Short mmCIF file of C-alpha atoms and ligand atoms in Angstrom, two decimals:
data_model
loop_
_atom_site.label_atom_id
_atom_site.label_comp_id
_atom_site.label_asym_id
_atom_site.label_seq_id
_atom_site.Cartn_x
_atom_site.Cartn_y
_atom_site.Cartn_z
CA UNK A 272 15.46 -8.07 8.40
CA UNK A 273 14.77 -5.23 5.99
CA UNK A 274 11.75 -5.56 5.47
CA UNK A 275 9.90 -3.42 1.94
CA UNK A 276 6.76 -1.94 2.76
CA UNK A 277 4.40 -1.09 -0.04
CA UNK A 278 1.17 -0.37 -0.83
CA UNK A 279 -1.78 0.59 -3.22
CA UNK A 280 0.07 -0.40 -6.18
CA UNK A 281 -3.83 0.46 -8.18
CA UNK A 282 -2.55 -1.10 -11.52
CA UNK A 283 0.41 1.69 -12.04
CA UNK A 284 3.13 -0.51 -13.50
CA UNK A 285 5.54 2.50 -13.84
CA UNK A 286 5.37 3.67 -9.92
CA UNK A 287 5.78 -0.18 -9.07
CA UNK A 288 9.13 -0.43 -11.39
CA UNK A 289 10.48 3.26 -10.03
CA UNK A 290 9.59 1.53 -6.33
CA UNK A 291 11.29 -1.68 -7.21
CA UNK A 292 14.35 -0.30 -8.75
CA UNK A 293 14.82 2.43 -6.05
CA UNK A 294 14.95 -0.30 -3.63
CA UNK A 295 17.16 -2.21 -5.17
CA UNK A 296 20.21 -1.27 -4.11
CA UNK A 297 18.66 -0.94 -0.77
CA UNK A 298 19.01 -5.14 0.45
CA UNK A 299 15.75 -5.94 0.80
CA UNK A 300 14.84 -9.50 2.51
CA UNK A 301 11.62 -9.56 2.77
CA UNK A 302 8.72 -7.49 0.29
CA UNK A 303 5.54 -6.61 2.43
CA UNK A 304 2.15 -5.29 0.13
CA UNK A 305 -0.79 -4.37 1.84
CA UNK A 306 -3.38 -4.46 -0.45
CA UNK A 307 -5.18 -3.16 -3.74
CA UNK A 308 -2.89 -4.45 -6.85
CA UNK A 309 -5.21 -3.52 -9.29
CA UNK A 310 -8.57 -0.96 -9.74
CA UNK A 311 -7.92 2.19 -11.43
CA UNK A 312 -4.84 1.95 -13.07
CA UNK A 313 -3.85 0.78 -17.06
CA UNK A 314 -1.64 -1.99 -16.12
CA UNK A 315 -3.41 -4.45 -14.18
CA UNK A 316 -1.88 -7.79 -15.68
CA UNK A 317 1.65 -6.49 -15.74
CA UNK A 318 1.45 -5.41 -12.27
CA UNK A 319 0.38 -8.39 -10.79
CA UNK A 320 3.40 -10.39 -13.08
CA UNK A 321 5.80 -8.09 -11.65
CA UNK A 322 4.48 -8.46 -7.69
CA UNK A 323 4.37 -12.16 -8.22
CA UNK A 324 7.99 -12.02 -9.49
CA UNK A 325 9.28 -10.79 -5.76
CA UNK A 326 10.56 -13.63 -3.50
CA UNK A 327 9.82 -13.90 0.02
CA UNK A 328 6.40 -11.54 -0.95
CA UNK A 329 3.72 -11.48 2.63
CA UNK A 330 0.66 -9.74 1.28
CA UNK A 331 -3.31 -9.06 1.34
CA UNK A 332 -5.92 -8.36 -0.11
CA UNK A 333 -7.42 -4.63 -0.97
CA UNK A 334 -10.99 -3.55 -1.57
CA UNK A 335 -10.13 -2.79 -5.26
CA UNK A 336 -8.60 -6.90 -5.71
CA UNK A 337 -11.46 -7.91 -4.09
CA UNK A 338 -14.32 -6.12 -6.19
CA UNK A 339 -12.31 -7.16 -9.00
CA UNK A 340 -12.78 -10.92 -8.00
CA UNK A 341 -16.01 -11.14 -7.74
CA UNK A 342 -15.90 -11.53 -4.31
CA UNK A 343 -17.55 -8.03 -3.08
CA UNK A 344 -20.03 -5.88 -4.98
CA UNK A 345 -19.15 -2.67 -6.78
CA UNK A 346 -21.99 -1.02 -4.84
CA UNK A 347 -19.79 0.87 -2.09
CA UNK A 348 -17.30 2.57 -4.59
CA UNK A 349 -18.06 5.91 -6.35
CA UNK A 350 -18.88 5.70 -10.13
CA UNK A 351 -14.56 6.48 -10.87
CA UNK A 352 -13.66 3.62 -8.89
CA UNK A 353 -16.36 1.33 -10.24
CA UNK A 354 -15.56 1.94 -13.82
CA UNK A 355 -12.15 0.97 -13.11
CA UNK A 356 -13.10 -2.24 -11.47
CA UNK A 357 -15.54 -3.16 -14.26
CA UNK A 358 -12.69 -2.25 -16.90
CA UNK A 359 -9.96 -4.17 -14.70
CA UNK A 360 -12.04 -7.47 -14.97
CA UNK A 361 -11.98 -7.39 -18.08
CA UNK A 362 -8.53 -6.81 -19.21
CA UNK A 363 -7.42 -9.31 -16.44
CA UNK A 364 -5.95 -12.77 -18.09
CA UNK A 365 -8.02 -16.00 -16.25
CA UNK A 366 -4.72 -16.79 -14.26
CA UNK A 367 -4.74 -13.18 -12.69
CA UNK A 368 -8.07 -13.03 -12.15
CA UNK A 369 -7.64 -16.86 -10.47
CA UNK A 370 -4.55 -15.39 -8.09
CA UNK A 371 -6.49 -12.39 -7.08
CA UNK A 372 -10.02 -14.60 -6.24
CA UNK A 373 -7.28 -16.37 -3.90
CA UNK A 374 -5.28 -13.61 -1.78
CA UNK A 375 -5.45 -13.68 1.97
CA UNK A 376 -7.59 -11.38 3.73
CA UNK A 377 -6.28 -9.46 6.63
CA UNK A 378 -4.60 -9.39 9.50
CA UNK A 379 -1.61 -11.50 8.87
CA UNK A 380 1.19 -11.99 11.15
CA UNK A 381 4.31 -11.75 10.07
CA UNK A 382 7.89 -13.26 11.87
CA UNK A 383 5.39 -12.88 15.20
CA UNK A 384 6.51 -9.39 14.98
CA UNK A 385 4.81 -7.46 12.26
CA UNK A 386 0.85 -7.06 11.45
CA UNK A 387 0.08 -6.59 8.05
CA UNK A 388 -3.56 -5.41 6.85
CA UNK A 389 -5.31 -3.61 3.77
CA UNK A 390 -7.30 -0.97 5.71
CA UNK A 391 -7.26 -1.63 9.39
CA UNK A 392 -6.98 -5.09 11.71
CA UNK A 393 -10.53 -5.33 12.73
CA UNK A 394 -11.93 -4.90 8.86
CA UNK A 395 -9.80 -4.73 6.11
CA UNK A 396 -12.23 -2.14 4.65
CA UNK A 397 -12.29 0.37 7.17
CA UNK A 398 -10.19 3.79 6.38
CA UNK A 399 -7.93 4.61 9.38
CA UNK A 400 -8.39 8.46 9.49
CA UNK A 401 -7.19 9.82 12.76
CA UNK A 402 -5.99 8.89 16.18
CA UNK A 403 -9.68 7.84 17.32
CA UNK A 404 -9.54 4.91 14.52
CA UNK A 405 -6.39 4.44 15.83
CA UNK A 406 -6.59 3.75 19.28
CA UNK A 407 -9.14 1.22 18.29
CA UNK A 408 -6.80 -0.59 15.43
CA UNK A 409 -4.09 -0.64 18.32
CA UNK A 410 -6.99 -3.28 20.33
CA UNK A 411 -6.39 -5.46 17.80
CA UNK A 412 -2.84 -6.14 17.25
CA UNK A 413 -0.71 -7.76 19.56
CA UNK A 414 2.70 -6.81 17.65
CA UNK A 415 4.80 -4.12 18.48
CA UNK A 416 4.19 -3.23 14.27
CA UNK A 417 1.22 -2.51 12.18
CA UNK A 418 1.32 -1.69 8.42
CA UNK A 419 -1.77 -0.42 7.06
CA UNK A 420 -2.87 0.99 3.61
CA UNK A 421 -6.22 1.58 2.07
CA UNK A 422 -5.93 5.36 3.17
CA UNK A 423 -3.11 6.34 0.43
CA UNK A 424 -1.62 8.95 2.99
CA UNK A 425 1.89 8.48 4.45
CA UNK A 426 1.14 8.18 8.43
CA UNK A 427 2.39 7.30 11.45
CA UNK A 428 0.48 6.25 14.40
CA UNK A 429 2.75 5.48 18.05
CA UNK A 430 0.96 4.28 21.29
CA UNK A 431 3.12 4.79 24.02
CA UNK A 432 2.40 5.64 27.93
CA UNK A 433 -1.57 5.16 27.49
CA UNK A 434 -1.52 7.97 24.40
CA UNK A 435 -1.51 7.83 20.69
CA UNK A 436 -0.16 10.21 18.58
CA UNK A 437 -0.61 10.56 14.93
CA UNK A 438 1.94 12.31 12.44
CA UNK A 439 1.57 12.60 8.82
CA UNK A 440 4.76 12.47 7.01
CA UNK A 441 5.32 15.38 4.86
CA UNK A 442 9.38 15.34 4.18
CA UNK A 443 10.92 12.86 2.41
CA UNK A 444 12.85 10.92 3.09
CA UNK A 445 11.82 10.28 6.93
CA UNK A 446 13.14 8.55 9.27
CA UNK A 447 12.73 7.06 12.97
CA UNK A 448 13.58 4.99 15.12
CA UNK A 449 11.42 2.46 16.36
CA UNK A 450 11.21 3.16 20.61
CA UNK A 451 11.00 -0.41 22.77
CA UNK A 452 8.18 -0.67 24.54
CA UNK A 453 6.23 1.57 22.65
CA UNK A 454 3.77 0.55 19.28
CA UNK A 455 3.55 1.39 15.47
CA UNK A 456 0.50 1.78 13.61
CA UNK A 457 2.34 2.79 9.95
CA UNK A 458 0.78 3.65 6.81
CA UNK A 459 3.35 3.35 4.35
CA UNK A 460 1.46 5.74 1.60
CA UNK A 461 -0.06 4.62 -1.58
CA UNK A 462 2.90 3.54 -4.92
CA UNK A 463 0.60 3.92 -7.31
CA UNK A 464 -2.12 6.74 -6.97
CA UNK A 465 -0.52 9.15 -4.02
CA UNK A 466 -3.26 11.46 -2.16
CA UNK A 467 -1.45 13.41 -0.03
CA UNK A 468 -0.79 16.44 -3.04
CA UNK A 469 2.74 14.76 -3.58
CA UNK A 470 2.46 12.40 -7.08
CA UNK A 471 5.54 10.88 -5.99
CA UNK A 472 5.54 6.50 -5.87
CA UNK A 473 5.74 6.18 -2.20
CA UNK A 474 6.96 3.11 -0.06
CA UNK A 475 8.75 2.64 3.30
CA UNK A 476 11.66 0.50 4.84
CA UNK A 477 11.45 -1.27 8.23
CA UNK A 478 14.94 -2.60 9.18
CA UNK A 479 13.73 -4.62 12.51
CA UNK A 480 18.06 -5.11 13.34
CA UNK A 481 18.39 -1.68 14.08
CA UNK A 482 14.26 -0.91 14.90
CA UNK A 483 14.61 1.76 11.91
CA UNK A 484 12.49 3.05 9.99
CA UNK A 485 12.33 4.91 6.82
CA UNK A 486 9.54 6.38 4.32
CA UNK A 487 10.86 7.04 0.37
CA UNK A 488 9.19 8.74 -2.48
CA UNK A 489 10.32 7.56 -5.66
CA UNK A 490 9.79 10.09 -9.36
CA UNK A 491 8.14 8.34 -11.90
CA UNK A 492 6.94 8.36 -15.75
CA UNK A 493 3.56 9.94 -14.92
CA UNK A 494 3.27 10.92 -18.89
CA UNK A 495 3.17 7.37 -19.44
CA UNK A 496 0.94 5.94 -17.00
CA UNK A 497 -1.27 8.83 -18.31
CA UNK A 498 -1.11 8.20 -21.96
CA UNK A 499 -2.20 4.57 -21.22
CA UNK A 500 -4.82 5.13 -19.20
CA UNK A 501 -5.90 7.73 -21.38
CA UNK A 502 -5.14 4.66 -24.44
CA UNK A 503 -7.82 3.04 -22.54
CA UNK A 504 -11.72 3.25 -21.86
CA UNK A 505 -11.10 4.10 -18.20
CA UNK A 506 -12.37 7.37 -17.17
CA UNK A 507 -9.99 10.57 -18.13
CA UNK A 508 -9.78 12.15 -14.24
CA UNK A 509 -8.03 8.72 -13.34
CA UNK A 510 -4.84 10.00 -15.81
CA UNK A 511 -5.58 13.83 -14.57
CA UNK A 512 -4.71 12.70 -10.68
CA UNK A 513 -2.27 11.09 -10.96
CA UNK A 514 0.03 14.09 -11.40
CA UNK A 515 -0.99 15.96 -8.95
CA UNK A 516 -1.17 13.49 -6.47
CA UNK A 517 -4.91 13.50 -5.31
ZN1 LIG B 660 -6.26 1.66 -2.32
#
């Protein structure tokens, strides 16, 4: 099976469309979405509609999805993120707001071999930043592969021979072959708001038949995403950060 793994779209339709177009030629069997459809960007309804149109989709909710749905308070969010959540609540139509309330909580097991979660397998809101966190996360994963999002950084952790090693992915495309006996914790990066100083939209493809995993980056119409944000009451900083990839 070929899985398209993507995360953190955050209402950025142009970035999502670029990823889906790029992946179209790559024969995808299943889509695995790791949470945060909305928050920050100007196209939350269009993003939800586009993701819902995907067949063979598995997904979990993100912390922004949860806050917009009213399932979590916005107190833990910084003022700019909180403003994005308040704006999105008003912008979403009833059907999509209702859809967000019903999203699954992390973690989810897919085809008995893959775990997906938003933050960490032990806490959907936790940020895995570094090997110390990864060691803890591996304690909660019973599949050889786990995908996570939330940090907006493409990252790969390998647990092998009692050791855990992390690699920040900086060159794209980047391909590795997953070894039998090793376990993997993988972040594909963010579609709609990359924070690794590379503004291109991020995603990954995992092929379970040959055990290959490939990280991709794709250009998208950043100017259009920014223009849409600036035409709303969303904080202008949310537009600026897109071209910087921060
Ligand atoms: Zn996010």
